[in-house]
Tab-separated table of C-alpha atoms and ligand atoms in Angstrom:
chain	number	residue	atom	x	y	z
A	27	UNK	CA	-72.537	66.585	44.172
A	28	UNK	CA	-71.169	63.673	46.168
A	29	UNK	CA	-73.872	61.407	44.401
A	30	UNK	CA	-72.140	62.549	41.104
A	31	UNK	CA	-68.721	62.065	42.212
A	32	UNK	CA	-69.247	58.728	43.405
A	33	UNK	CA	-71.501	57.904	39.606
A	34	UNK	CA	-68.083	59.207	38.209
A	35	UNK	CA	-65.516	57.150	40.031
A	36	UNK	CA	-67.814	54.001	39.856
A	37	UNK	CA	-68.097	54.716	35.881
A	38	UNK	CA	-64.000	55.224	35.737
A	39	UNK	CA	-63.739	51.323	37.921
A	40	UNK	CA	-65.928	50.139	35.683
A	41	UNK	CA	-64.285	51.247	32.429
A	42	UNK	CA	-60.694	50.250	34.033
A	43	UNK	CA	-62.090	47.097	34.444
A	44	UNK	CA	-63.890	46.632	31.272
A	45	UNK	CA	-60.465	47.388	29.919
A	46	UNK	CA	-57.789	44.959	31.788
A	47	UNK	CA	-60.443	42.103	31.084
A	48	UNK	CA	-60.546	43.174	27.207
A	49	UNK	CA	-56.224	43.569	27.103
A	50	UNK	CA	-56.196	40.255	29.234
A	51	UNK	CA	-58.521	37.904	27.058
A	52	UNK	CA	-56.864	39.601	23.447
A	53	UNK	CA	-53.798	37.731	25.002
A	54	UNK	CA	-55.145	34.570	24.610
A	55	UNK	CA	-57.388	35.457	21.706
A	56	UNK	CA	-54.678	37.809	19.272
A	57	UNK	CA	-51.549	34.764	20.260
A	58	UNK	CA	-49.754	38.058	21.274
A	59	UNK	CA	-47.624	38.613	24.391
A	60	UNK	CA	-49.184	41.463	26.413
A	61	UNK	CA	-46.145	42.248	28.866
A	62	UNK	CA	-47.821	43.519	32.375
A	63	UNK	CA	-51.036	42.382	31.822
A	64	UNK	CA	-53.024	40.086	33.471
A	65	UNK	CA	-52.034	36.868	32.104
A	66	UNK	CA	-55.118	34.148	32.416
A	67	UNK	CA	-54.868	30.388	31.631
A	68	UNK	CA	-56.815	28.244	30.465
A	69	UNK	CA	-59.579	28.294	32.314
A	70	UNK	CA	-59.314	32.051	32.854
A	71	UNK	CA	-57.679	31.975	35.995
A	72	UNK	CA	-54.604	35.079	36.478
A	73	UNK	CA	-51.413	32.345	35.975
A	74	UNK	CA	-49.771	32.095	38.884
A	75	UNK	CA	-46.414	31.033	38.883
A	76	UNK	CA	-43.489	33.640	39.492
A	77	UNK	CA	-39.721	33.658	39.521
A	78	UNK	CA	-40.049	31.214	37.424
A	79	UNK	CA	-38.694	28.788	34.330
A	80	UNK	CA	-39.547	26.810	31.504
A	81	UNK	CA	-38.235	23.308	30.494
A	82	UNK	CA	-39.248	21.827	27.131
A	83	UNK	CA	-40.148	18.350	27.085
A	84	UNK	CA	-40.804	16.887	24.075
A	85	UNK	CA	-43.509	18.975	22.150
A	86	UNK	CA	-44.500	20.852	25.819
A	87	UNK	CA	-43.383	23.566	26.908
A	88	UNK	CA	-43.633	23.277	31.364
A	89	UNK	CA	-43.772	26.646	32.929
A	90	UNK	CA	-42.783	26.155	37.064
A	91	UNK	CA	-43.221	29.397	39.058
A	92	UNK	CA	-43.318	30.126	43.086
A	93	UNK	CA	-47.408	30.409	43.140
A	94	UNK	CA	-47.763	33.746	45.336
A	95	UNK	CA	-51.078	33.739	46.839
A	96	UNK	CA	-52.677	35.225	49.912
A	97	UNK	CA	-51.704	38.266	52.086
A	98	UNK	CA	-48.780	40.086	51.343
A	99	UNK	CA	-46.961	41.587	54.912
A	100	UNK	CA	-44.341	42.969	56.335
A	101	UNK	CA	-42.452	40.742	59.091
A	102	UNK	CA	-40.834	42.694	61.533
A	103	UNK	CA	-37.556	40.698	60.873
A	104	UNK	CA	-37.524	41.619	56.922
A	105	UNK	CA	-39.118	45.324	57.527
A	106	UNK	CA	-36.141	47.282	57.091
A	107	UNK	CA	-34.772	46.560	54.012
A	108	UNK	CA	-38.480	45.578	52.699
A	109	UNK	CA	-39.097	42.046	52.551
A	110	UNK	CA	-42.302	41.450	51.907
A	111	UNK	CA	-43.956	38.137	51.696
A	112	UNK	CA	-47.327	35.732	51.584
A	113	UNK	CA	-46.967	32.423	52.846
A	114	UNK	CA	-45.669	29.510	50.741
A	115	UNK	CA	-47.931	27.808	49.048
A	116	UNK	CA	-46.098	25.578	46.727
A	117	UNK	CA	-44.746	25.401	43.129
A	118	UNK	CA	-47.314	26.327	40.460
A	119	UNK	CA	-46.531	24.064	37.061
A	120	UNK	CA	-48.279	25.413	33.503
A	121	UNK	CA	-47.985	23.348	30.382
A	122	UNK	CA	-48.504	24.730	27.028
A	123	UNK	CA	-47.765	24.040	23.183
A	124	UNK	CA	-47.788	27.483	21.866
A	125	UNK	CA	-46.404	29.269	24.921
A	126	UNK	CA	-50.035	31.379	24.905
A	127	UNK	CA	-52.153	28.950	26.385
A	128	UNK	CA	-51.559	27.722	29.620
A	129	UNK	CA	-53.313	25.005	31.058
A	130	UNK	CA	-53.037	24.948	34.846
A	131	UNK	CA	-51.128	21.303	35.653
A	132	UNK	CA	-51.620	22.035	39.608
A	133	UNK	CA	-49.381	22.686	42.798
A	134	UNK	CA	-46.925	20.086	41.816
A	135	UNK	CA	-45.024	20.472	45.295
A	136	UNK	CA	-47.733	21.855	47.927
A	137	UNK	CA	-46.096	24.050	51.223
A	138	UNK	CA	-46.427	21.662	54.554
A	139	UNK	CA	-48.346	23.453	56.716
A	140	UNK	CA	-48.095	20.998	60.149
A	141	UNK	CA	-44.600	20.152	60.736
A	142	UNK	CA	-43.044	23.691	62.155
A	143	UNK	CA	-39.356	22.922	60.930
A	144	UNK	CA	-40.382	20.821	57.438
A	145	UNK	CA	-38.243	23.157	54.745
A	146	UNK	CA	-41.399	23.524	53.171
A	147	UNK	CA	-43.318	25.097	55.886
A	148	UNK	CA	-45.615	27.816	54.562
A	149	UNK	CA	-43.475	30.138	56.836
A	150	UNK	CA	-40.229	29.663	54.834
A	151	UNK	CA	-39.171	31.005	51.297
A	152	UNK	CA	-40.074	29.012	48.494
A	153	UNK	CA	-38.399	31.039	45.665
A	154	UNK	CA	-37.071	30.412	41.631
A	155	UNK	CA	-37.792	27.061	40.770
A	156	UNK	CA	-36.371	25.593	37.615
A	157	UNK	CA	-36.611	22.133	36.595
A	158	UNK	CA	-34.065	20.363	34.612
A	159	UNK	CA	-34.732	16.566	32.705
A	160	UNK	CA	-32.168	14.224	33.406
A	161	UNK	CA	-31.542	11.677	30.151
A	162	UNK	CA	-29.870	8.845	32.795
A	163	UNK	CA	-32.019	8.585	35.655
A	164	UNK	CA	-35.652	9.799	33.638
A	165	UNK	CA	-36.536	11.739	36.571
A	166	UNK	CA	-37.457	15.499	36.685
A	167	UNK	CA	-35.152	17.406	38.677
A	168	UNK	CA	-36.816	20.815	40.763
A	169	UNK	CA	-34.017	23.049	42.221
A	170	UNK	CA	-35.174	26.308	43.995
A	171	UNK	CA	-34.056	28.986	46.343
A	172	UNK	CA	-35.132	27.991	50.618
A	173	UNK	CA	-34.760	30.123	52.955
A	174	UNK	CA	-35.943	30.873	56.798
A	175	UNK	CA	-38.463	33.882	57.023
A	176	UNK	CA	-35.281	36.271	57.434
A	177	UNK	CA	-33.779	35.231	54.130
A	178	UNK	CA	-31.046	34.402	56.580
A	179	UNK	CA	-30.479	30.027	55.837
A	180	UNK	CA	-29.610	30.964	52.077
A	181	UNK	CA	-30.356	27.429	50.839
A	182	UNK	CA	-30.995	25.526	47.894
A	183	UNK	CA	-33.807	22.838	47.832
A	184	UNK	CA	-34.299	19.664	45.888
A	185	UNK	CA	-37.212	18.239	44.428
A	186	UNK	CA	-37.814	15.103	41.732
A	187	UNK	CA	-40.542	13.516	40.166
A	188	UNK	CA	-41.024	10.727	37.064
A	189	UNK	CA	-43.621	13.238	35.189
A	190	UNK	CA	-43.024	17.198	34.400
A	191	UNK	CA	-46.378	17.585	36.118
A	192	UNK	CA	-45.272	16.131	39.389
A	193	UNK	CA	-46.351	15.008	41.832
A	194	UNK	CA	-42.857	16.022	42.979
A	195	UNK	CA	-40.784	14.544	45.915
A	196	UNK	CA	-39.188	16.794	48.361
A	197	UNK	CA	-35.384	16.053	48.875
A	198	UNK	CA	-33.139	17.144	50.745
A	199	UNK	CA	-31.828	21.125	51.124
A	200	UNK	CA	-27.955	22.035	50.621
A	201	UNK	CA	-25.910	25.155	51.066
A	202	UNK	CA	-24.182	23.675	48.152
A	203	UNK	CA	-20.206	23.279	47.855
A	204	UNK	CA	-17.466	24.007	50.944
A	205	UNK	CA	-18.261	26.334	52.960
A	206	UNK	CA	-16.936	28.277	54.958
A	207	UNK	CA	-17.682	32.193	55.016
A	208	UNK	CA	-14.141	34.077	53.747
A	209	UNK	CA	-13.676	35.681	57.022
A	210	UNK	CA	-13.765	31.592	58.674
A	211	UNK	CA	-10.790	30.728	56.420
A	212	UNK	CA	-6.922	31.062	56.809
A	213	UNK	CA	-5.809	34.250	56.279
A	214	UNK	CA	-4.223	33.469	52.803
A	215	UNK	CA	-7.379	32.001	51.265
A	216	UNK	CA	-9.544	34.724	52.239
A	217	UNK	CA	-9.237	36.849	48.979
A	218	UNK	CA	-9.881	34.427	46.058
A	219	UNK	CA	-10.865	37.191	43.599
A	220	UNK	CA	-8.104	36.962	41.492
A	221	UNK	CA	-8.118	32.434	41.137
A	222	UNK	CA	-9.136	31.216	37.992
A	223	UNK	CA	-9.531	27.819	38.652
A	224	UNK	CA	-12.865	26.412	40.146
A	225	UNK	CA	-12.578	25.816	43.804
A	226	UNK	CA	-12.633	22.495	45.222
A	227	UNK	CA	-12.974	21.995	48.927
A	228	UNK	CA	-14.485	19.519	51.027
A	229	UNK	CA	-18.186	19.754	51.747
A	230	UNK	CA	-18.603	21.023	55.178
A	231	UNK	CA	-20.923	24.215	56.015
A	232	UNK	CA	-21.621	25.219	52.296
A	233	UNK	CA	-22.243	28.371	50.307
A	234	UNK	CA	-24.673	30.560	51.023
A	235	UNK	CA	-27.558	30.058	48.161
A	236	UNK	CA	-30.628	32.386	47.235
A	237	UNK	CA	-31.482	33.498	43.926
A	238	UNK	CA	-30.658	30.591	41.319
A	239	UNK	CA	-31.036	29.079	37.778
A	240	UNK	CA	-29.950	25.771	36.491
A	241	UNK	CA	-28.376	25.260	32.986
A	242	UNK	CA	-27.420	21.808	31.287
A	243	UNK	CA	-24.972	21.666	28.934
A	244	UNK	CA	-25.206	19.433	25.458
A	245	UNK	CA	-22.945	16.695	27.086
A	246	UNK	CA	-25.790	16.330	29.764
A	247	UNK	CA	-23.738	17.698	32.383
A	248	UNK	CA	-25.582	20.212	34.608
A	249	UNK	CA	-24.994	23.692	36.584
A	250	UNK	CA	-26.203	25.427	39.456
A	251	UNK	CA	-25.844	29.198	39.473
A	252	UNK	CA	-26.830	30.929	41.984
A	253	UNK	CA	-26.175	34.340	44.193
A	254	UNK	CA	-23.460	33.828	46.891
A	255	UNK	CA	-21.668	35.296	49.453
A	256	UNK	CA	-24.271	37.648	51.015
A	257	UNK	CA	-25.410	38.168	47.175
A	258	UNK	CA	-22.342	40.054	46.417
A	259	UNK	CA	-20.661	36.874	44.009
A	260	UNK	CA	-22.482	34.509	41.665
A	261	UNK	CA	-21.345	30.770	41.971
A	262	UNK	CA	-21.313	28.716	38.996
A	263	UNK	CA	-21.659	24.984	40.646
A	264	UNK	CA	-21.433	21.536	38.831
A	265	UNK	CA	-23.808	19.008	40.056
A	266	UNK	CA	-23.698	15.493	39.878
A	267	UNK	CA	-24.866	13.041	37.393
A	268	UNK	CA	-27.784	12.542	38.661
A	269	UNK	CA	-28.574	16.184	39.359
A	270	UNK	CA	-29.126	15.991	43.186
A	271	UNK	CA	-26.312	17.067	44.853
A	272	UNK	CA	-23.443	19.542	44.122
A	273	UNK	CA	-20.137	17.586	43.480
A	274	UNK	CA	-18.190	20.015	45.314
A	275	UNK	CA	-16.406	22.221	42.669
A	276	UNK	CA	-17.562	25.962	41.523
A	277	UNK	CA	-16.548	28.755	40.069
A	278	UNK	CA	-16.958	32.373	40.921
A	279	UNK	CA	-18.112	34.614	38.889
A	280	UNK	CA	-19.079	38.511	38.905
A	281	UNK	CA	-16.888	38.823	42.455
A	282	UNK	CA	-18.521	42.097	43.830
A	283	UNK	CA	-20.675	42.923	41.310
A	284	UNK	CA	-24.176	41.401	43.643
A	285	UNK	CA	-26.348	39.846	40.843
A	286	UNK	CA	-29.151	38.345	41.568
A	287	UNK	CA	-31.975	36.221	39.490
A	288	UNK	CA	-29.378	34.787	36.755
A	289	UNK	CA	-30.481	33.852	33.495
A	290	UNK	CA	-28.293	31.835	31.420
A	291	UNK	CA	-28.545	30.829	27.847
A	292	UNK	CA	-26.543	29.662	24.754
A	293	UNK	CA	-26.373	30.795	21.376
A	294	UNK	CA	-23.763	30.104	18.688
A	295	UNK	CA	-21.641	28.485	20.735
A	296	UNK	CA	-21.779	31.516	23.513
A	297	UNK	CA	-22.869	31.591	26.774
A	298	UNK	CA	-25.112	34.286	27.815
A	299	UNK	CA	-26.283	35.975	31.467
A	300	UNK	CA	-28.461	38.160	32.129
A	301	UNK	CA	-29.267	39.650	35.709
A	302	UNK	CA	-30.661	42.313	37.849
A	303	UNK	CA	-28.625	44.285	40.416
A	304	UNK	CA	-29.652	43.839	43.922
A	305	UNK	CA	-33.252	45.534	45.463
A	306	UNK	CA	-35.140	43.196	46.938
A	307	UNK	CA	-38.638	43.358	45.207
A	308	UNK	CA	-37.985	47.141	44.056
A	309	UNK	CA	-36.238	46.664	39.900
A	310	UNK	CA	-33.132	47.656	38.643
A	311	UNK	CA	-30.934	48.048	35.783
A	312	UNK	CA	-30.291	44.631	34.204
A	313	UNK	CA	-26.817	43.667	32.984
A	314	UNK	CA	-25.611	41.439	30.540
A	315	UNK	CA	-22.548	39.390	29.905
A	316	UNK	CA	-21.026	36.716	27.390
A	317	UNK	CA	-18.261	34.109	28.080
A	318	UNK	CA	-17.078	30.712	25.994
A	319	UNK	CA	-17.302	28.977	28.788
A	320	UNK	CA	-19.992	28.524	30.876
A	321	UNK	CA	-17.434	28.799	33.916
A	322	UNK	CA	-15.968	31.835	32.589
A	323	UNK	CA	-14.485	34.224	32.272
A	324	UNK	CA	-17.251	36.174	31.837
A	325	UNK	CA	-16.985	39.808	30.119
A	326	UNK	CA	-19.641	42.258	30.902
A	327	UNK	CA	-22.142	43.735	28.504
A	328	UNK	CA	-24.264	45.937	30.464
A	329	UNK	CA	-27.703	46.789	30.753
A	330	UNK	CA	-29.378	44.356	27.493
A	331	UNK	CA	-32.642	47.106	27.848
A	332	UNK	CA	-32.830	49.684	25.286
A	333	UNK	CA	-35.477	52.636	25.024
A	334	UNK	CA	-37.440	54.530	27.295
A	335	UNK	CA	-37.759	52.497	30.471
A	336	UNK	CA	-34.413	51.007	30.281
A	337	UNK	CA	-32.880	52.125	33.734
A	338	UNK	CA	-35.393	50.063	35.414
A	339	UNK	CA	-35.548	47.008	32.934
A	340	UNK	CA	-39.390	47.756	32.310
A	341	UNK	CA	-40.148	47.552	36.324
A	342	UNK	CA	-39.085	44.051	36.044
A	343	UNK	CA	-36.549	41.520	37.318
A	344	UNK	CA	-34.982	38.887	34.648
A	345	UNK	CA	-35.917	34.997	35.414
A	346	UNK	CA	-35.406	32.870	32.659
A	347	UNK	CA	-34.800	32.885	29.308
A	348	UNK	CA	-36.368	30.772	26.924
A	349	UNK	CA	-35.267	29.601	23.687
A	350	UNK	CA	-38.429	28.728	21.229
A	351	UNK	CA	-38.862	25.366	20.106
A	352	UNK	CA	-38.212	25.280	16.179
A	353	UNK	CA	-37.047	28.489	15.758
A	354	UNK	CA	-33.762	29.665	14.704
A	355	UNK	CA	-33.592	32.640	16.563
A	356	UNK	CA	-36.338	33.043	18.950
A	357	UNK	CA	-34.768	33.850	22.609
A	358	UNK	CA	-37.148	34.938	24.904
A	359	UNK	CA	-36.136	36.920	27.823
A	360	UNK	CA	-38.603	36.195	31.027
A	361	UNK	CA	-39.257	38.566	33.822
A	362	UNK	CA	-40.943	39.321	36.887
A	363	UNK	CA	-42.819	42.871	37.344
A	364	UNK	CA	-43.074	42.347	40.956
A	365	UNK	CA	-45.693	44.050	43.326
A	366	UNK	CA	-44.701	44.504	46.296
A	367	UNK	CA	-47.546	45.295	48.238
A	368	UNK	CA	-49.236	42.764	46.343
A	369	UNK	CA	-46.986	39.943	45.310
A	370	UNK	CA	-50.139	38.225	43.897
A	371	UNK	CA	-50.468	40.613	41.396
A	372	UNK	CA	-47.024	40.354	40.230
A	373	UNK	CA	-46.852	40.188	36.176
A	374	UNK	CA	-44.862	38.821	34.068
A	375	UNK	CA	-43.318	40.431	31.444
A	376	UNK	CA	-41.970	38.392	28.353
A	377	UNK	CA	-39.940	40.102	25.830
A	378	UNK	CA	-37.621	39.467	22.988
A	379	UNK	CA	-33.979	39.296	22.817
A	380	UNK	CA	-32.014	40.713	19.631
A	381	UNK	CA	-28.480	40.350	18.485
A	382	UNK	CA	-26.456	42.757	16.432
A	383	UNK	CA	-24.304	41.787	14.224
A	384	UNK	CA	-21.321	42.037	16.841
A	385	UNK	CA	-23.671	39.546	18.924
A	386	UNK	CA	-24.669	42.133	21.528
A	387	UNK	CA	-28.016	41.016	23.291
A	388	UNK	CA	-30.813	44.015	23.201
A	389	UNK	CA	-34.485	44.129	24.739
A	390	UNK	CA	-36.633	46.645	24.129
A	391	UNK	CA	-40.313	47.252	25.221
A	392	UNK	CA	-43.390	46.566	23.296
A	393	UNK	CA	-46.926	46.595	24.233
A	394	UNK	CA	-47.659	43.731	22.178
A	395	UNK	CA	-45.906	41.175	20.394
A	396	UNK	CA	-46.356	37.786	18.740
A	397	UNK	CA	-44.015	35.031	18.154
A	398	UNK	CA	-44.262	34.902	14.211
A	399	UNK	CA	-42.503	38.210	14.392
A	400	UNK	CA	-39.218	35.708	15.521
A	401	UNK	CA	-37.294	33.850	13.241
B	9	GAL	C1	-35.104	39.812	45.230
B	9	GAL	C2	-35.023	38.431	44.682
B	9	GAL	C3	-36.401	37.813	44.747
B	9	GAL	C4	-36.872	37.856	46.187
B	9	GAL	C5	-36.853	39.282	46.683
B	9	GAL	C6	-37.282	39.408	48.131
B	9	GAL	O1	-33.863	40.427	45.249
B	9	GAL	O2	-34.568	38.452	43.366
B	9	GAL	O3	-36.367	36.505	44.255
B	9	GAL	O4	-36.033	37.082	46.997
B	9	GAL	O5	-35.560	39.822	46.555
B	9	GAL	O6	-37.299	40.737	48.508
């Protein structure tokens, strides 16, 4: 009896097996998207490279992701509101022509694993890269989310190289723009909720930084957007022209409303965002909003996800969204099915974004999908 259970949960492995290898290989073999799956490069190896963004350069598409590797645990300073973590190990970068095949391009900015302090320790948080090109200096800009083991610095990190596939040079970190905390200013400053134009203070403590997303603008002037204020208020943050620093003027956006990993895009002249709510690793329902101005104001659109699994944005987490090279209308929105207990086997899942004829963004689920199905 026990020999037979054990033949029939060693048959069901095998055939769950059999299967995920079958769904993850079609991936690469149909040219469909298989949102969830196991996504494998080019050499077969799960892609590994989370939170992450794309930046087209020339006819290559550069995929930059936190690479999440290792044992996933609990520190005691993060273990009641459930942050779990691995160890940094760097930034993954994938390149690919067709968005299907990745070819693995390396750890383009490795974790330091001597120097205690280094931001990059592997005992830090290495989170959301996004690189940006920039026309005047020809260097490849890397901004991401730092932050101490508690999530408690609430940085923003810095990173350049000549070549999209790195090496990259570490920086400097920043919490970007003035800073002080509202409750550290005069009285009559405290409550900026109802100012419309940007702030502009000197640069002293800085914001508070953690989940961010960078966005240039035709004019090649460049944004950093990023969750503020304990989370609860999105900054919108102007950087300089040479990408590297904040110049000290921001907007804020969303006062209250705690959104977290910001995706920003344009279309027809409109600025999109979409976001997730605020659950650590756990997802939420995703909200949408349009502006026509990148600094606002921004009018809320609510959740973009349609159809069964909606509420919980198809247990996923936006991070980027990608508009396809050549196409008219091909917007892809990019998302993180995070697991918790394993954040190694966190998925991605890549779906697309429709417009009504109002303009109204909509996502809905689908198994499969292929990018001829886009205009
Ligand atoms: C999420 C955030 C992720 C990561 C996680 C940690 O809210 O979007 O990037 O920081 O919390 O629990």
């Amino acid at each position: 009896m026990i020999l037979r259970n054990r033949l029939i949960i060693f048959l069901a492995l095998l055939s769950k097996l059999a299967f995920s290898l079958v769904a993850s290989s079609l991936k690469n073999d149909d040219n469909s998207f298989a949102p969830g799956e196991i996504w494998l490069d080019t050499d077969g190896i799960a892609i590994n490279a989370h939170g992450g963004g794309i930046l087209i350069h020339g006819d290559t598409y550069y995929w930059y992701g936190e690479i999440k590797k290792g044992n996933t645990y609990m520190p005691e300073c993060n273990a009641e509101w459930g942050g779990s973590r691995v160890d940094v190990t760097g930034i993954g970068c994938y390149s690919s022509k067709d968005l299907i095949h990745w070819k693995n391009e390396g750890n383009v900015l490795p974790a330091e694993t001597i120097i205690h302090g280094h931001d990059l320790h592997t005992s830090k948080v290495l989170e959301r890269p996004k690189v940006i090109f920039n026309q005047k200096t020809g260097k490849f800009v890397m901004w991401m989310h730092l932050d101490s083991m508690d999530y408690k610095a609430a940085r923003s990190a810095v990173a350049v190289s000549d070549s999209p596939t790195g090496p990259f040079q570490y920086l400097h970190s920043v919490r970007p723009n003035t800073g002080v905390w509202p409750e550290n200013l005069p009285e009559n400053e405290r409550h900026f909720d109802n100012r419309e134009e940007p702030l502009k203070r000197d640069f002293y403590v800085g914001q508070m930084a953690r989940d961010m997303t960078l966005f240039v603008e035709e004019d090649g002037s460049a944004y950093h957007i990023y969750s503020s204020e304990e989370n609860k208020t999105l900054h919108i943050s102007k950087l300089s022209d040479d990408y590297l620093w904040p110049v000290g003027e921001y907007t804020r956006a969303f006062v209250g409303r705690s959104m977290e990993a910001p995706a920003i895009f344009k279309r027809n002249g409109k600025y999109y965002l979409i976001a997730s709510g605020c659950t650590g690793w756990d997802p939420n329902e995703a909200r949408s909003a349009v502006a026509d101005s990148l600094t606002g104001p921004w009018k809320e659109l609510g959740n973009p996800c349609v159809g069964e699994g909606k509420e919980l944005t198809f247990r996923s987490q936006s991070t980027f969204v990608l508009k396809v090279n050549g196409k008219k209308e091909a917007y892809i929105f990019m998302a993180d099915r995070w697991n918790k207990n394993d954040l190694e086997d966190s998925r991605y899942v890549w779906l697309p974004i429709e417009f009504d004829s109002a303009d109204i963004p909509s996502i809905k689920w689908k198994d499969r999908w292929n990018l001829d199905e886009l205009e």
